[in-house]
Every structure is written in structure tokens, then in C-alpha cells.
mmCIF file of C-alpha atoms in Angstrom:
data_model
loop_
_atom_site.group_PDB
_atom_site.id
_atom_site.type_symbol
_atom_site.label_atom_id
_atom_site.label_comp_id
_atom_site.label_asym_id
_atom_site.label_seq_id
_atom_site.Cartn_x
_atom_site.Cartn_y
_atom_site.Cartn_z
ATOM 1 C CA MET A 1 -9.034 43.785 48.351
ATOM 2 C CA ASN A 2 -5.731 45.686 48.449
ATOM 3 C CA TYR A 3 -3.454 42.792 47.569
ATOM 4 C CA ASP A 4 -2.608 40.549 44.637
ATOM 5 C CA VAL A 5 -4.366 37.244 45.299
ATOM 6 C CA LEU A 6 -1.882 35.344 43.112
ATOM 7 C CA SER A 7 0.959 36.280 45.459
ATOM 8 C CA THR A 8 -0.975 35.795 48.694
ATOM 9 C CA LEU A 9 -0.773 33.063 51.319
ATOM 10 C CA PHE A 10 -4.186 32.193 52.787
ATOM 11 C CA VAL A 11 -3.992 30.843 56.331
ATOM 12 C CA GLY A 12 -6.835 29.188 58.206
ATOM 13 C CA ILE A 13 -6.573 28.594 61.937
ATOM 14 C CA ASP A 14 -8.924 26.342 63.878
ATOM 15 C CA VAL A 15 -8.690 27.702 67.418
ATOM 16 C CA SER A 16 -9.479 25.705 70.547
ATOM 17 C CA SER A 17 -8.672 26.187 74.193
ATOM 18 C CA LEU A 18 -5.520 24.029 74.070
ATOM 19 C CA THR A 19 -4.361 23.955 70.435
ATOM 20 C CA ASN A 20 -4.338 25.896 67.198
ATOM 21 C CA THR A 21 -4.509 23.924 63.983
ATOM 22 C CA VAL A 22 -3.008 25.799 61.051
ATOM 23 C CA CYS A 23 -3.463 25.222 57.321
ATOM 24 C CA ALA A 24 -2.042 27.517 54.656
ATOM 25 C CA ILE A 25 -2.748 27.419 50.921
ATOM 26 C CA ASP A 26 -1.817 29.526 47.957
ATOM 27 C CA PHE A 27 -4.218 30.793 45.305
ATOM 28 C CA GLN A 28 -3.832 27.578 43.285
ATOM 29 C CA ASN A 29 -5.019 25.635 46.366
ATOM 30 C CA ASN A 30 -1.607 24.057 47.056
ATOM 31 C CA LYS A 31 -1.376 23.147 50.735
ATOM 32 C CA LEU A 32 1.821 24.762 52.019
ATOM 33 C CA LEU A 33 1.405 24.393 55.780
ATOM 34 C CA ASP A 34 -0.556 21.933 57.912
ATOM 35 C CA PHE A 35 0.301 21.567 61.602
ATOM 36 C CA ASP A 36 -0.910 21.801 65.216
ATOM 37 C CA THR A 37 0.628 23.852 67.986
ATOM 38 C CA LYS A 38 -0.306 24.847 71.515
ATOM 39 C CA ASN A 39 -2.597 27.823 72.046
ATOM 40 C CA ASN A 40 -0.066 29.859 74.022
ATOM 41 C CA ARG A 41 2.654 32.447 73.359
ATOM 42 C CA ILE A 42 5.225 29.857 72.267
ATOM 43 C CA GLY A 43 2.686 28.342 69.861
ATOM 44 C CA ALA A 44 1.802 31.784 68.497
ATOM 45 C CA GLU A 45 5.474 32.559 67.899
ATOM 46 C CA TYR A 46 5.841 29.210 66.113
ATOM 47 C CA ILE A 47 2.851 30.042 63.879
ATOM 48 C CA ALA A 48 4.290 33.477 63.001
ATOM 49 C CA GLU A 49 7.694 31.953 62.233
ATOM 50 C CA ALA A 50 6.185 29.164 60.098
ATOM 51 C CA ILE A 51 4.030 31.634 58.120
ATOM 52 C CA SER A 52 6.979 33.992 57.594
ATOM 53 C CA ASN A 53 9.231 31.155 56.387
ATOM 54 C CA CYS A 54 6.480 29.865 54.096
ATOM 55 C CA LEU A 55 5.973 33.301 52.554
ATOM 56 C CA VAL A 56 9.699 33.717 51.880
ATOM 57 C CA SER A 57 10.297 30.187 50.576
ATOM 58 C CA ASN A 58 7.299 30.384 48.203
ATOM 59 C CA ASN A 59 8.067 33.931 47.061
ATOM 60 C CA LEU A 60 4.685 35.308 48.238
ATOM 61 C CA ASP A 61 4.126 38.966 49.118
ATOM 62 C CA TYR A 62 0.947 39.041 51.213
ATOM 63 C CA VAL A 63 -0.790 37.025 53.887
ATOM 64 C CA VAL A 64 -4.473 36.725 54.794
ATOM 65 C CA ILE A 65 -5.121 34.967 58.102
ATOM 66 C CA ALA A 66 -8.629 33.810 58.969
ATOM 67 C CA LEU A 67 -9.850 32.206 62.164
ATOM 68 C CA GLU A 68 -13.185 31.623 63.790
ATOM 69 C CA ALA A 69 -14.182 33.947 66.614
ATOM 70 C CA THR A 70 -14.249 31.441 69.462
ATOM 71 C CA SER A 71 -14.950 33.332 72.674
ATOM 72 C CA PHE A 72 -11.696 34.750 74.026
ATOM 73 C CA TYR A 73 -9.528 31.897 72.699
ATOM 74 C CA SER A 74 -9.085 33.556 69.310
ATOM 75 C CA THR A 75 -8.576 37.134 70.543
ATOM 76 C CA HIS A 76 -4.985 36.687 71.641
ATOM 77 C CA ILE A 77 -3.781 34.874 68.511
ATOM 78 C CA ALA A 78 -5.566 37.396 66.252
ATOM 79 C CA ASN A 79 -3.955 40.289 68.097
ATOM 80 C CA PHE A 80 -0.517 38.619 68.098
ATOM 81 C CA LEU A 81 -0.487 37.786 64.383
ATOM 82 C CA SER A 82 -1.877 41.162 63.246
ATOM 83 C CA THR A 83 0.996 42.999 64.941
ATOM 84 C CA ASN A 84 3.852 40.486 64.640
ATOM 85 C CA LYS A 85 7.076 42.077 63.383
ATOM 86 C CA LYS A 86 7.997 39.065 61.245
ATOM 87 C CA LEU A 87 4.677 39.279 59.394
ATOM 88 C CA LEU A 88 4.363 43.073 59.034
ATOM 89 C CA PRO A 89 6.424 43.197 55.782
ATOM 90 C CA PHE A 90 3.754 40.939 54.232
ATOM 91 C CA LYS A 91 0.880 43.306 55.164
ATOM 92 C CA PRO A 92 -1.062 40.768 57.229
ATOM 93 C CA LEU A 93 -4.835 40.942 57.161
ATOM 94 C CA VAL A 94 -6.291 39.008 60.082
ATOM 95 C CA TYR A 95 -9.986 38.206 60.170
ATOM 96 C CA GLN A 96 -12.139 36.749 62.918
ATOM 97 C CA LEU A 97 -14.985 34.940 61.226
ATOM 98 C CA ASN A 98 -18.426 34.002 62.458
ATOM 99 C CA PRO A 99 -18.347 30.199 63.032
ATOM 100 C CA LYS A 100 -21.829 29.899 61.497
ATOM 101 C CA THR A 101 -20.536 31.357 58.240
ATOM 102 C CA THR A 102 -17.663 28.906 57.953
ATOM 103 C CA ALA A 103 -19.917 25.996 59.015
ATOM 104 C CA ASN A 104 -22.311 26.847 56.190
ATOM 105 C CA TYR A 105 -19.399 27.134 53.754
ATOM 106 C CA LYS A 106 -18.146 23.719 54.888
ATOM 107 C CA LYS A 107 -21.498 22.216 53.867
ATOM 108 C CA THR A 108 -20.586 22.952 50.227
ATOM 109 C CA PHE A 109 -17.840 20.303 50.467
ATOM 110 C CA VAL A 110 -19.172 16.827 49.753
ATOM 111 C CA ASP A 111 -18.218 14.033 52.161
ATOM 112 C CA ILE A 112 -15.877 16.072 54.343
ATOM 113 C CA ASP A 113 -15.288 14.876 57.894
ATOM 114 C CA LYS A 114 -15.143 16.953 61.054
ATOM 115 C CA THR A 115 -11.482 17.213 62.013
ATOM 116 C CA ASP A 116 -9.446 20.182 63.123
ATOM 117 C CA HIS A 117 -7.146 19.920 60.096
ATOM 118 C CA LEU A 118 -10.068 19.942 57.666
ATOM 119 C CA ASP A 119 -11.679 22.812 59.552
ATOM 120 C CA ALA A 120 -8.464 24.833 59.230
ATOM 121 C CA TYR A 121 -8.355 24.015 55.500
ATOM 122 C CA VAL A 122 -11.987 25.107 55.028
ATOM 123 C CA ILE A 123 -11.261 28.403 56.796
ATOM 124 C CA ALA A 124 -8.206 28.991 54.551
ATOM 125 C CA ASP A 125 -10.228 28.130 51.453
ATOM 126 C CA PHE A 126 -13.009 30.486 52.575
ATOM 127 C CA ALA A 127 -10.428 33.279 52.594
ATOM 128 C CA ARG A 128 -8.912 32.166 49.281
ATOM 129 C CA CYS A 129 -12.305 32.308 47.546
ATOM 130 C CA GLY A 130 -12.853 35.894 48.678
ATOM 131 C CA LYS A 131 -15.846 35.077 50.883
ATOM 132 C CA ILE A 132 -14.794 37.301 53.796
ATOM 133 C CA SER A 133 -17.115 40.272 54.152
ATOM 134 C CA SER A 134 -15.991 41.568 57.555
ATOM 135 C CA SER A 135 -13.289 44.123 58.299
ATOM 136 C CA PRO A 136 -9.766 43.076 59.270
ATOM 137 C CA TRP A 137 -8.936 42.694 62.954
ATOM 138 C CA ARG A 138 -8.022 45.909 64.699
ATOM 139 C CA GLY A 139 -7.176 44.456 68.088
ATOM 140 C CA SER A 140 -6.019 47.479 70.040
ATOM 141 C CA GLN A 141 -9.007 49.527 68.883
ATOM 142 C CA PHE A 142 -11.432 46.709 69.654
ATOM 143 C CA LEU A 143 -9.988 45.946 73.081
ATOM 144 C CA ALA A 144 -9.882 49.628 74.082
ATOM 145 C CA LEU A 145 -13.519 50.129 73.057
ATOM 146 C CA GLN A 146 -14.535 46.910 74.803
ATOM 147 C CA ARG A 147 -12.876 47.997 78.063
ATOM 148 C CA LEU A 148 -14.417 51.449 77.822
ATOM 149 C CA THR A 149 -17.968 50.185 77.252
ATOM 150 C CA ARG A 150 -17.662 47.554 79.984
ATOM 151 C CA HIS A 151 -16.368 50.164 82.423
ATOM 152 C CA ARG A 152 -19.252 52.496 81.537
ATOM 153 C CA PHE A 153 -21.735 49.646 81.981
ATOM 154 C CA HIS A 154 -20.268 48.930 85.410
ATOM 155 C CA LEU A 155 -20.473 52.601 86.435
ATOM 156 C CA VAL A 156 -24.061 52.938 85.258
ATOM 157 C CA HIS A 157 -25.163 49.923 87.275
#
């Protein structure tokens, strides 16, 4: 961890094909953001603006954004948020999480329902508790390597 957790905003995003549900909490588990937006460029810009405003208004210095790796639906938002100019001053760390991991973490909550808002909260809390063991998203590197290996596979066959 290269950031001060006490001055960090932890954002969980429940990604689906049509919408992104966002929940943001601080280290003391205060819910600072909780909203839905479309899973498109306008929605992504709204998320970045809301996170940036939240960081400034709550005097926070860093942001950790976690979302489940859901096929290709989460790739674009992860790439957008990790390189967004409004978020770069806050040293964003964006993580794509294995859905099995967050589902198992959710089981530790007693009597919690299955809703997108609660899922986004659980993802944010997973990040807040320091449970992330994967590396931060490096979109351009990942996408370049993916294209290269798929092209090689095509040429070989």
C-alpha cells in the first residue's frame, strides 16, 4: 500500500451491461456516494466527476476503485477511471476483482440482501479492509498484450 488509508476514498462499482452502481466510503465506513448511472461514456464521465468532487469536498488525497471483472463490461470503465485527468491528482488505483472473491466476502455479512447498491458497498468495503491481493489495473498494457496474443493465436491456427 502506497497511500494513507485514513485519507483515502474507497469506491466500489457493481458493473452490469446497462448500468454501473457506485458506492464510496471513507476509512471510517461513512457512505459518501451511492448512485446508479448508465454504463456508457457519459456515465463514466459522471462517475469520475462525482468521485473527484467527493474527494475535494471531504478533503481526501487518494482513491481506490474496485470493481468486479465482468466479461468486457468492466474493461472500459476500469480503463477510463485509471487514466481520467480529473482523478490523476488523487493517484487512482483501479482494481478488477474476481467475482468469486467478493461473493465469498459478502457471505461474512449477516442478513444482507442481493441488490446492486449493497453489492457496490461490499466491493468498496472489501477495498477498505485491505483485502485486495491483485495488482492495479494497467489497461493499456493489458489490452496491448491481449491483442498481441490473440493475433499470434490466429496466425498459428
